Coordinates of C-alpha atoms and ligand atoms in Angstrom, one line a residue:
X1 CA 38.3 -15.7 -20.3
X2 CA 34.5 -16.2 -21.6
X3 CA 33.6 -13.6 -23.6
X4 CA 32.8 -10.0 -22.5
X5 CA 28.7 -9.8 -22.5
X6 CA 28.2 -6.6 -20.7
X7 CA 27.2 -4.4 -23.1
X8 CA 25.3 -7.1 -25.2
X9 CA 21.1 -7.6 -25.6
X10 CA 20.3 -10.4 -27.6
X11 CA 17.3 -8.3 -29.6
X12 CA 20.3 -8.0 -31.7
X13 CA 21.4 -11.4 -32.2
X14 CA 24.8 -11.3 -30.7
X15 CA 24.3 -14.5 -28.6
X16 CA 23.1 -16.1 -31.8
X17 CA 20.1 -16.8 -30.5
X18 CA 17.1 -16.3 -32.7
X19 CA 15.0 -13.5 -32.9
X20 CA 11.6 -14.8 -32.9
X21 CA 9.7 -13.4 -29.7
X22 CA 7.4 -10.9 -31.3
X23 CA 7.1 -7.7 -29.9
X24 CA 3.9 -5.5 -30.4
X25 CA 3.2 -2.1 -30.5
X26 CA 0.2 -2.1 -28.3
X27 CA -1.5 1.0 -29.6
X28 CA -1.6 -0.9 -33.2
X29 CA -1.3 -4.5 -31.7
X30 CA 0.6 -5.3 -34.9
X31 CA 4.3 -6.9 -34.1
X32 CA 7.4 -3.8 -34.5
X33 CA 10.3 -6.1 -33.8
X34 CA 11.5 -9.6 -32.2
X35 CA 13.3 -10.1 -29.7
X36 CA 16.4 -12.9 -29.3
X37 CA 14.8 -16.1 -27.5
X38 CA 17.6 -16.7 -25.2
X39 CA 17.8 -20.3 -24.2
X40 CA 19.4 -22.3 -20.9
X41 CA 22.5 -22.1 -22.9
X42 CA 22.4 -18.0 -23.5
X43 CA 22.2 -17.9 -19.8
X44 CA 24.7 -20.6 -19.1
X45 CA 27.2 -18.0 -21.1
X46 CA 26.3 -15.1 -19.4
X47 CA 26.5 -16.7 -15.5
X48 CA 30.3 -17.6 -16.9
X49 CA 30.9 -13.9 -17.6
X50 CA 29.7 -12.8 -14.4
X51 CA 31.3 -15.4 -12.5
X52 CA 34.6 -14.8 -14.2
X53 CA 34.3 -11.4 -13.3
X54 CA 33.2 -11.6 -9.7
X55 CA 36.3 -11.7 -8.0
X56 CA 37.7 -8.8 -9.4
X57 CA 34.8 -6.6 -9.1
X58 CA 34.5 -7.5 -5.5
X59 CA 38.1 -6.0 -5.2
X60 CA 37.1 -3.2 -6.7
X61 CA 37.0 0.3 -5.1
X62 CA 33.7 1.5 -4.1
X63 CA 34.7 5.2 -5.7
X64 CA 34.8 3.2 -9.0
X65 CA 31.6 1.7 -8.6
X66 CA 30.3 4.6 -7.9
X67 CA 31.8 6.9 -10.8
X68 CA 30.8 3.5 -13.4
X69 CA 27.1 4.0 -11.7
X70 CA 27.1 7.8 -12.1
X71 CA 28.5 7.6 -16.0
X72 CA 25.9 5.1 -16.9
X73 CA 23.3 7.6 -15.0
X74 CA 24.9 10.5 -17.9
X75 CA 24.7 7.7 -20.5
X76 CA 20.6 7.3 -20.3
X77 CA 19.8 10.8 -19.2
X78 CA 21.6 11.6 -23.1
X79 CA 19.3 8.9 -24.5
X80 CA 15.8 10.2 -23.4
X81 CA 14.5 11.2 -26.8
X82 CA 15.5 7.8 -28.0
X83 CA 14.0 6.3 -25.2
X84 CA 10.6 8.1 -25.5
X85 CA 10.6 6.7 -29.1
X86 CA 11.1 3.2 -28.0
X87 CA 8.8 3.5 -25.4
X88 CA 6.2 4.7 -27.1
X89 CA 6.4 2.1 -29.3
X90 CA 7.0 -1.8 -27.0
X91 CA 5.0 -0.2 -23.8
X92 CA 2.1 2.4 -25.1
X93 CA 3.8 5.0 -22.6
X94 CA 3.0 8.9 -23.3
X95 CA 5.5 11.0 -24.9
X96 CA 4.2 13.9 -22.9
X97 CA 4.9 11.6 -19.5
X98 CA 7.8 9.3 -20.6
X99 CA 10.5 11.4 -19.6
X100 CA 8.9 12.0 -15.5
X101 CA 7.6 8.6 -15.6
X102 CA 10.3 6.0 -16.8
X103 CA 13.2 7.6 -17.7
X104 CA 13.7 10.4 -14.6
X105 CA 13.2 7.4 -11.6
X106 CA 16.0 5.1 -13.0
X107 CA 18.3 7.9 -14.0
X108 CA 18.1 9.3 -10.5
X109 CA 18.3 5.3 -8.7
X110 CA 21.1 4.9 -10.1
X111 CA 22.6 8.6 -9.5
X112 CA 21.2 7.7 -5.8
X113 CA 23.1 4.3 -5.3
X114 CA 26.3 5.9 -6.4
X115 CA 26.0 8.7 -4.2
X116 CA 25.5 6.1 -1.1
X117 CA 28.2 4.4 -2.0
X118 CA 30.8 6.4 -0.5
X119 CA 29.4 6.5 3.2
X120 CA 27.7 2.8 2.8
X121 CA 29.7 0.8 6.0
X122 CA 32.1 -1.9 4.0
X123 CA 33.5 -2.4 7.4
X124 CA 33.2 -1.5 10.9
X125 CA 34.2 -2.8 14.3
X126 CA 33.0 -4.0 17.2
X127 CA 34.8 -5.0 20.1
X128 CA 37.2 -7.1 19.0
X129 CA 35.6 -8.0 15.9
X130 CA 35.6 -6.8 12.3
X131 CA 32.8 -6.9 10.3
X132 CA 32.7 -6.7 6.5
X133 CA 29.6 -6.9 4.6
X134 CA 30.9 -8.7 1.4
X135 CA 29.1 -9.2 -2.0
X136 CA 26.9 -11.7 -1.8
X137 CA 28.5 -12.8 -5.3
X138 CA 27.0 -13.2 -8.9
X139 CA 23.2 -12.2 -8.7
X140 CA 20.7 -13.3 -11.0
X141 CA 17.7 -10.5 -11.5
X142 CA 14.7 -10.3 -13.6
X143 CA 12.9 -8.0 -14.6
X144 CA 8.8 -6.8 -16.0
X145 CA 7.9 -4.5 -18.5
X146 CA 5.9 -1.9 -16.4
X147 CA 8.7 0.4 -15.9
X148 CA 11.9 -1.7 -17.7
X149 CA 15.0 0.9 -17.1
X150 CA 13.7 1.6 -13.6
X151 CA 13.4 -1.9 -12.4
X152 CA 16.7 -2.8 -14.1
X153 CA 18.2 0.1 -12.4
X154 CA 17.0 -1.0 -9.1
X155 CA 19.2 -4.2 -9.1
X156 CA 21.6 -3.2 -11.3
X157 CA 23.2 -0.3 -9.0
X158 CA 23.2 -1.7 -5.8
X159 CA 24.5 -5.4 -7.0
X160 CA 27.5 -3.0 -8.7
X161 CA 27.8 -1.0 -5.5
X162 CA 28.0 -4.2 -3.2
X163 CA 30.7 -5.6 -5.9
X164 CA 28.2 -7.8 -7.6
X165 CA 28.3 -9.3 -10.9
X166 CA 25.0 -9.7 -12.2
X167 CA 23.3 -11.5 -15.3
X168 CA 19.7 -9.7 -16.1
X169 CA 17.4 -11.6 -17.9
X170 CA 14.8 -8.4 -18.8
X171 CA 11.2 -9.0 -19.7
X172 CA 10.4 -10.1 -23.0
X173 CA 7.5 -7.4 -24.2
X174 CA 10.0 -4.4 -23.9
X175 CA 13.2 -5.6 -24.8
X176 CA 13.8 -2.3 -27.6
X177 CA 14.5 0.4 -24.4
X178 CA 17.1 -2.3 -22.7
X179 CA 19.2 -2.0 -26.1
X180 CA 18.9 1.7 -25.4
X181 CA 20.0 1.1 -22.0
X182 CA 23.0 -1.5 -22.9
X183 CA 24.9 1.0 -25.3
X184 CA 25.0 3.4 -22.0
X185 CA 26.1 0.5 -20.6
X186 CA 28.9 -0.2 -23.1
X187 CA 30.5 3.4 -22.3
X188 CA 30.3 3.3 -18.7
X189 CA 33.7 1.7 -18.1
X190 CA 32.3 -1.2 -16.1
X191 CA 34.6 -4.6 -16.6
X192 CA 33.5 -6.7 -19.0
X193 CA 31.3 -9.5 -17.4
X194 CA 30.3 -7.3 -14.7
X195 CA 26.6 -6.5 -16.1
X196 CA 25.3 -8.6 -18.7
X197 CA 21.7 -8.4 -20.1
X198 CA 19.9 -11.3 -21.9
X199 CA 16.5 -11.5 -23.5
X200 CA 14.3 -14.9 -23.6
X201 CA 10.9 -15.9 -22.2
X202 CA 10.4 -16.3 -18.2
X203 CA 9.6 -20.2 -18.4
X204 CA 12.8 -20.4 -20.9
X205 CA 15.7 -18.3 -19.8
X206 CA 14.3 -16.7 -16.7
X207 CA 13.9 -20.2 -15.1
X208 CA 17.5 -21.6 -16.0
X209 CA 18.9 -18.2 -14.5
X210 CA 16.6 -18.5 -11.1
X211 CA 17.6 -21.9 -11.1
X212 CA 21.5 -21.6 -12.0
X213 CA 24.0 -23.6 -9.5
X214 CA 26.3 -20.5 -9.9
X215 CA 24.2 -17.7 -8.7
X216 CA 24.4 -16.9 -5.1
X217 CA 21.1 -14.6 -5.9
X218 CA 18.2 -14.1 -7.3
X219 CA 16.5 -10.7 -7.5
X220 CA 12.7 -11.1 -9.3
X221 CA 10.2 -8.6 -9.6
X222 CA 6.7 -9.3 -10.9
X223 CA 4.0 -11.3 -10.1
X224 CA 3.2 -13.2 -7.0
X225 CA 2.7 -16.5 -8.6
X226 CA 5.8 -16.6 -10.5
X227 CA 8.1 -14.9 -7.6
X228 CA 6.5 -18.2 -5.6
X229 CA 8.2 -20.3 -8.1
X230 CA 11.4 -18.3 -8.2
X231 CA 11.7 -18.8 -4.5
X232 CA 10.9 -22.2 -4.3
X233 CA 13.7 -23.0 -6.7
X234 CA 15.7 -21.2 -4.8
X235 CA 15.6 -22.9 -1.8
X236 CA 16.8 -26.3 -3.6
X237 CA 20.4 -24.3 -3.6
X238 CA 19.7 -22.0 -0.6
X239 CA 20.4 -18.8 -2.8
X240 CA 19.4 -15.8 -1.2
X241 CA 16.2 -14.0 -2.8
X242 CA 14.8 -10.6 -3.1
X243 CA 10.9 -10.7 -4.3
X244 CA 9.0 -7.5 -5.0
X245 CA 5.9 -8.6 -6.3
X246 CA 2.2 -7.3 -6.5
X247 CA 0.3 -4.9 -4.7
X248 CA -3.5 -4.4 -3.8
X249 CA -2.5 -0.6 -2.4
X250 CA -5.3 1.5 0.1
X251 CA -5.8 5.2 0.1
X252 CA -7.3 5.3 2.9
X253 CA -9.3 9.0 3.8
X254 CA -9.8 9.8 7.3
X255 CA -12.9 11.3 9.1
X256 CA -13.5 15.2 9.1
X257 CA -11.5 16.5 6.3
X258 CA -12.4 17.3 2.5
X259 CA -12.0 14.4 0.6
X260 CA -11.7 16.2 -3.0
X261 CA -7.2 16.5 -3.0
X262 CA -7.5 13.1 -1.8
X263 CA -9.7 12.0 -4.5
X264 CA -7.5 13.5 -7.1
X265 CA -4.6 12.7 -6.2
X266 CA -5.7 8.8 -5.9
X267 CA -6.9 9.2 -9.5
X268 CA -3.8 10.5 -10.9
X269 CA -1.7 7.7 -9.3
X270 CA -3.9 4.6 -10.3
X271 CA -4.3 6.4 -14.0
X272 CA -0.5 6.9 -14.4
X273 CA 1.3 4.4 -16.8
X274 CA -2.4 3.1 -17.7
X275 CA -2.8 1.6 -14.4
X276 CA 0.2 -0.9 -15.0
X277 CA 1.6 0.1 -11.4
X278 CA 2.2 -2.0 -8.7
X279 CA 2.1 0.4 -6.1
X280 CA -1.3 2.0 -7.9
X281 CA -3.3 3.0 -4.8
X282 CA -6.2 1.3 -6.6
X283 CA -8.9 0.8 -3.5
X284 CA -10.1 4.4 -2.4
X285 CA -11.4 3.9 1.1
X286 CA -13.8 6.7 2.7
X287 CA -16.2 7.9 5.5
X288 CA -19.7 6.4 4.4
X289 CA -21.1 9.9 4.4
X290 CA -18.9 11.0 1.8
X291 CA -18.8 8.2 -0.6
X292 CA -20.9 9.5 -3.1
X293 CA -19.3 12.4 -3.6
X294 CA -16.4 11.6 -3.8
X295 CA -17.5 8.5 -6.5
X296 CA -18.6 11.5 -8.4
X297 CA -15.3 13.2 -8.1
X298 CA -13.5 10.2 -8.9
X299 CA -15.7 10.3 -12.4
X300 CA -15.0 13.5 -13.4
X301 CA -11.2 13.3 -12.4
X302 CA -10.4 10.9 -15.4
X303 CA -10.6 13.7 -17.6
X304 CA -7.5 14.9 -16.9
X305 CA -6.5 11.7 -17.8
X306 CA -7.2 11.9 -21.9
X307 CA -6.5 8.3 -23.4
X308 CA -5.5 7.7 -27.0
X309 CA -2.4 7.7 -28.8
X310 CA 0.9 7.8 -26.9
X311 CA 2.4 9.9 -29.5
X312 CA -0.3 12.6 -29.8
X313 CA 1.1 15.0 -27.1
X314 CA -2.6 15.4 -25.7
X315 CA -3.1 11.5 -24.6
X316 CA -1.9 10.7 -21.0
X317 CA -3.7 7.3 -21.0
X318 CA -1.9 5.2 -24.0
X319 CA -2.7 1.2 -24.3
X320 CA -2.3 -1.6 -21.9
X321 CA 1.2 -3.1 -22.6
X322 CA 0.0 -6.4 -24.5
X323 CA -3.6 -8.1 -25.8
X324 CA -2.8 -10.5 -22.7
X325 CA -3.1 -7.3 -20.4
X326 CA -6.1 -6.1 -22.2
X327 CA -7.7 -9.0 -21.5
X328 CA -6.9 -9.8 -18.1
X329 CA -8.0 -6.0 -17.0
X330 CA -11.5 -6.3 -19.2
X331 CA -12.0 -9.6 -17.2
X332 CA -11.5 -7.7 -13.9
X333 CA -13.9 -5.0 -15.5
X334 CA -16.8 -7.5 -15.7
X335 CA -15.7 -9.3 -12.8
X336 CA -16.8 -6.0 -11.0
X337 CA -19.9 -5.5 -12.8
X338 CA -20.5 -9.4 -11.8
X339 CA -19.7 -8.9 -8.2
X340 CA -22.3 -5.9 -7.6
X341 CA -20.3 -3.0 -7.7
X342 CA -22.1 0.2 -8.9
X343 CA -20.1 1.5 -12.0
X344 CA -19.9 5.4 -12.1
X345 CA -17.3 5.5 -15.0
X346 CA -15.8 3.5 -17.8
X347 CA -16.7 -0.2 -18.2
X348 CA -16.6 -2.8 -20.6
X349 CA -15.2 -2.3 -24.1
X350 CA -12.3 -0.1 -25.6
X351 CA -12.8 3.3 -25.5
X352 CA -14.4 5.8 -28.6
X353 CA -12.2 5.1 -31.9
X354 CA -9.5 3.0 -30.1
X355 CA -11.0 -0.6 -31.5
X356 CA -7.9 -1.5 -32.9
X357 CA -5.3 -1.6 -30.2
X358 CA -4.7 -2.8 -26.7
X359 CA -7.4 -0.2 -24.8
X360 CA -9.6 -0.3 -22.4
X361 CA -11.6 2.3 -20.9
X362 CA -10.5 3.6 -17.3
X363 CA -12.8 2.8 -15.0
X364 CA -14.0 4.1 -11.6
X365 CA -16.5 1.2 -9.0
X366 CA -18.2 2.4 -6.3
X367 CA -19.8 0.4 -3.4
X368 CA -17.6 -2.0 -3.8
X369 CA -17.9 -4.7 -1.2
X370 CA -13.9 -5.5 0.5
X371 CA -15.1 -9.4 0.0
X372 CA -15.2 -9.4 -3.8
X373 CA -12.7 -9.9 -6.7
X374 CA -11.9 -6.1 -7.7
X375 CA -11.5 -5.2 -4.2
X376 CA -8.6 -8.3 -3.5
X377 CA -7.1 -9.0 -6.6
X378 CA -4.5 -6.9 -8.3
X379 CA -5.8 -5.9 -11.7
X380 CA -2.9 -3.6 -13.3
X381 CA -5.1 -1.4 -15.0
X382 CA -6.7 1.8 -14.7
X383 CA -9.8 0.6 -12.4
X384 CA -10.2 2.0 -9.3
X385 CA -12.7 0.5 -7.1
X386 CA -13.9 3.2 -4.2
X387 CA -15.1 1.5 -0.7
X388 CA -16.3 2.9 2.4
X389 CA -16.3 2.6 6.0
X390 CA -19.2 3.9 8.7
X391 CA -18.6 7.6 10.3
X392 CA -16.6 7.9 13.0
X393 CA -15.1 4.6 12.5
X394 CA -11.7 4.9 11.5
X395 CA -10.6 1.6 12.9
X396 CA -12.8 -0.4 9.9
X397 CA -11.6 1.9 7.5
X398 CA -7.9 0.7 8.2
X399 CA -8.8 -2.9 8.8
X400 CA -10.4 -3.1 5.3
X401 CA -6.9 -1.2 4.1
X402 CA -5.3 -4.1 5.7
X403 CA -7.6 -6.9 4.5
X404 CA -5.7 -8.4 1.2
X405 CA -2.7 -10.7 0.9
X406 CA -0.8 -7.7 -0.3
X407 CA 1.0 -5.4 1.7
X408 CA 3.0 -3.1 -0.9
X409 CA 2.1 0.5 -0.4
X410 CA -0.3 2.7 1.2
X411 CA -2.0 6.1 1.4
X412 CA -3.2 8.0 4.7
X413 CA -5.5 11.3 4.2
X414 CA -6.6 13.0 7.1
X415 CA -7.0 16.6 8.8
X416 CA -3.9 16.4 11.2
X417 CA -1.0 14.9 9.8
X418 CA 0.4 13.5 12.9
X419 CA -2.1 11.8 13.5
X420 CA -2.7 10.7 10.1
X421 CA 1.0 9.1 10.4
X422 CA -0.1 7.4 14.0
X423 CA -3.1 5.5 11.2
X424 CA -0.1 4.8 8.3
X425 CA 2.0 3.6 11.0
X426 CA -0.4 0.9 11.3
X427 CA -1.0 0.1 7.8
X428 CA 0.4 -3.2 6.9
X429 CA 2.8 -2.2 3.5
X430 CA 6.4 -0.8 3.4
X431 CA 6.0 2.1 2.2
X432 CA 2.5 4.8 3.2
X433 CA 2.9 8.5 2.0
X434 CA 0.8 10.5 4.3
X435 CA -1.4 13.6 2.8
X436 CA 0.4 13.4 -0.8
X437 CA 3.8 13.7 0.0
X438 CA 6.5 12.8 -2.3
X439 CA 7.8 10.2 -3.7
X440 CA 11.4 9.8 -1.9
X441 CA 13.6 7.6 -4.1
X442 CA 15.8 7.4 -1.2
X443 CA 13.5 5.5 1.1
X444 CA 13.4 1.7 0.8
X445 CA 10.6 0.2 -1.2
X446 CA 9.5 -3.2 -0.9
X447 CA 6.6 -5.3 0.5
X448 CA 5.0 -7.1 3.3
X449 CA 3.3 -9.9 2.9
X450 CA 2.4 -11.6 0.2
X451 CA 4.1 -8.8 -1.8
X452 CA 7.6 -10.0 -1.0
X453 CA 10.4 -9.8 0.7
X454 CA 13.7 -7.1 0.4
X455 CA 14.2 -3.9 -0.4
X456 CA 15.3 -2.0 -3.3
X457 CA 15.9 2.3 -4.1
X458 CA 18.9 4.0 -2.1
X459 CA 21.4 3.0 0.1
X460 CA 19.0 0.2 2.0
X461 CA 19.3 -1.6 -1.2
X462 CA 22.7 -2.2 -0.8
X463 CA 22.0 -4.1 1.9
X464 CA 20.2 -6.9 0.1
X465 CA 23.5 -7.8 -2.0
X466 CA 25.9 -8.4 0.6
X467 CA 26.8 -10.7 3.4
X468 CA 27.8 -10.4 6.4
X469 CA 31.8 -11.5 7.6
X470 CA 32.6 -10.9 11.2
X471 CA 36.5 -11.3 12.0
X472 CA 37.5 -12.0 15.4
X473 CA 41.0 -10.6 16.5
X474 CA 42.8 -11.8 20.0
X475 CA 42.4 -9.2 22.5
X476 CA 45.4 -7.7 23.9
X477 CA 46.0 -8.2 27.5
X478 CA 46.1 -4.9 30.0
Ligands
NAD501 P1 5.5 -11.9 -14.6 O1 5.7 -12.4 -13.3 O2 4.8 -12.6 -15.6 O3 7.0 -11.6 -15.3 C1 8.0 -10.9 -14.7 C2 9.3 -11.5 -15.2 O4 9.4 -12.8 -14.8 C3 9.5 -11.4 -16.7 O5 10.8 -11.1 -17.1 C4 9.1 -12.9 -17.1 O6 9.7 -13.2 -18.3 C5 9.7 -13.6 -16.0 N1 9.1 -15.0 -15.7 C6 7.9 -15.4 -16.1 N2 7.8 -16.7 -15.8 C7 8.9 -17.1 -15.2 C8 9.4 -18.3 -14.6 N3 8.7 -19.4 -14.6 N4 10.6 -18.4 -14.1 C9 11.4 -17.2 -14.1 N5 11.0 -16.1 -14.6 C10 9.8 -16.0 -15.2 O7 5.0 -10.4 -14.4 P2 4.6 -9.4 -15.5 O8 3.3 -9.7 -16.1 O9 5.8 -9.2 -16.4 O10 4.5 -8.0 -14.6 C11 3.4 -7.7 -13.9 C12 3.5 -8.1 -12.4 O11 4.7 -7.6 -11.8 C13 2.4 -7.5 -11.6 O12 1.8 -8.5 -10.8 C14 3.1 -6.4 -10.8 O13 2.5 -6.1 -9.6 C15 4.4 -7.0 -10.6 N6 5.4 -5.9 -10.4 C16 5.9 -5.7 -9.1 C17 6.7 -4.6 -8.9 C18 7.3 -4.3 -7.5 O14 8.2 -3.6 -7.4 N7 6.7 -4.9 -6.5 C19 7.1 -3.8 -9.9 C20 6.6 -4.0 -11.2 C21 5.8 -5.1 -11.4

């Protein structure tokens, strides 16, 4: 029997691998802690757990899965004051936000899956057939460092509600809140070999899992360019894949209504978790008439959004997650300023005081022409680029909405709500919330496009981890 890995993450040196990825704290940029550099072998290990215990846990009954799912749910909602530490620390997040913004979602995916579980159709009939939807068998996911316990969450309880086994190999700049998560784990009364969590670099240990002859999948989330790879490795093997990748998402403000809520409430999603969001609705797209206003709206919005210190109660704009981040986002900044968009807020350089660590001053465009860099690419930062369309022509207004490689999520605004649903139903992105509504961790989220492929969050999700078995019985004559 190999040996039971579930409640193991390497940061701690239990695979024996060394710990020599440094980890930063990116409101010091100095290094808090290493994480385990898991190798082809680590994974190797793991995929033998997992596929050792595959075949029981597909034999398992969905009420267990479910109660393992809920007690691991318990497990991390007791570890938020842990967790906000830790967070704090690997990603930058808020203190005053951490508990709404990371911990809250993947508690309540995982309380979510469990509670589908119970009516989710193992088997149902037709005709003279049965069908069974089967676990697809040991998954292989991996996972960024945006939001680390919510996209773990997202593959971990529905691969464990479809009888999956799964090796996770998480992302490598916040490895400190998966320990957090893997001593819930421990106490959750999964079987050993059912979860198991390694650390390791993407082009190391995230490669030899994506590429692993015993995985039947392979669940990825992050960027576009490495979830090509990831699929295109996949196909040598015909695994199945899941890919949610980047986003470029519209709010798009209809004609004849006050733009201010919209304005606001577009701010306050693209500034949350300093822009590192990949359904940020990060292009603002307006009637011509009103564009200036609301540029000057947009302005004065950040200030709800104080930046500094994640651990000073008042900040709710910490760092960018690593100096590689920082980087990338300033290049976007002055690939704005290069592409002729009129800056109304922020810009180059870190913000007053914050020289030190990975900062960079949220940033508002306006005039932003659809054509250029800021208004295609996704930058992951807290820029916001604000476009408009002519009066009285909502049509341009939703083709520029629909004028990226991305299709992830969307925004409608508008003075009648059914017909602002008519414009989001032609949105191209899986998921459009129309005049603010809620978030509904229920509803499947995934992208069109270039932003993937799948589905993950409620009982849809379930879906992507099983196969389909139809069994056909002789028909009784008369
Ligand atoms: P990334 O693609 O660099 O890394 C994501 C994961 O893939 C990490 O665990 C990394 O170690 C691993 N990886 C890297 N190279 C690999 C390789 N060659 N083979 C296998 N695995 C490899 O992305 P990131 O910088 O960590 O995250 C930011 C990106 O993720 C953004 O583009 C963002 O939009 C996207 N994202 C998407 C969603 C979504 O749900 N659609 C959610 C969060 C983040």
């Amino acid at each position: 029997m190999p040996e039971a890995l579930h409640f193991i993450a390497n940061t701690r040196g239990l695979f024996g691998d060394a710990a020599e990825i440094p980890v930063i704290d990116p409101t010091t940029a100095t290094v808090v802690g290493h994480a385990a550099a898991g190798s082809a072998a680590t994974v190797d290990r793991a995929v033998a757990a997992a596929s050792s215990a595959q075949p029981g846990w597909a034999e398992s009954a969905p009420a267990e899965r479910a109660a393992a799912l809920t007690r691991l749910a318990d497990g991390l909602e007791a570890a938020s004051d842990r967790l906000t530490d830790v967070l704090a620390a690997e990603l930058g997040m808020p203190r005053a936000l951490c508990q709404a913004v990371q911990i809250d979602p993947a508690v309540e995916v995982l309380r979510d899956t469990a509670e589908a579980v119970p009516a989710y159709r193992f088997v149902e009939t037709l005709r003279n057939s049965t069908v069974y939807r089967v676990p697809v068998g040991v998954v292989g996911g991996i996972t960024p460092w945006n939001y680390p316990l919510l996209q773990v969450a997202c593959k971990l309880a529905p691969a464990v509600a479809a009888g999956c086994a799964i090796v996770l190999k998480v992302s490598e700049a916040t490895p400190f809140s998966i320990d957090v998560l893997c001593d819930a784990l421990a106490d959750c009364g999964l079987p050993p070999g059912v979860v198991n969590i390694l650390h390791g670099t993407g082009p190391v240990a995230g490669a030899a899992l994506a590429a692993h002859p015993r995985v039947r999948k392979v669940s990825f989330t992050g960027s576009t360019a490495v979830g090509k790879a990831v699929a295109a490795r996949a196909a040598e093997d015909i695994k199945r894949v899941s890919l949610e990748l980047g986003g470029k998402s519209a709010m798009l403000v209809l004609p004849d209504c006050d733009p201010a809520p919209a304005v606001d409430w577009t701010v306050d999603n693209v500034l949350v978790n300093s822009g590192q969001t990949c359904s940020a609705l990060t292009r603002l797209i307006v009637p011509h008439s009103q564009h200036d206003a609301v540029a000057e709206r947009a302005a004065a919005a950040l200030a709800r959004w104080p930046v500094g210190d994640p651990r000073d109660p008042a900040t709710r704009t910490g760092p960018l997650v690593t100096a590689r981040q920082q980087g990338r986002v300033a290049g976007y900044i002055e690939a704005g300023l290069a592409g002729g968009a009129r800056l109304v807020a922020g810009g180059p350089g870190s913000p007053a005081g914050l020289n030190h660590g990975c900062f960079v001053r949220p940033t508002v465009f306006a005039q932003v022409d659809p054509a250029t860099v800021i208004a295609q690419e996704e930058i992951f930062g807290p820029v916001l680029a604000i476009l408009s369309y002519p009066d009285g022509a909502p049509e341009a207004g939703l083709a520029i909405a629909n004028g990226t490689a991305y299709g992830l999520y969307g925004a409608v605004w508008g003075p009648d709500t059914a017909a602002a649903a008519r414009v989001a139903r032609r949105m191209q992105a899986g998921q459009v919330e129309v005049n603010g509504a809620p978030v509904n961790s229920l509803a499947p989220f995934g992208g069109l496009k270039q932003s993937g492929y799948g589905r993950e969050g409620g009982p849809f999700a379930i879906d992507d981890y099983v196969e389909l078995q139809a069994i056909q019985l002789p028909v009784e004559a008369g």
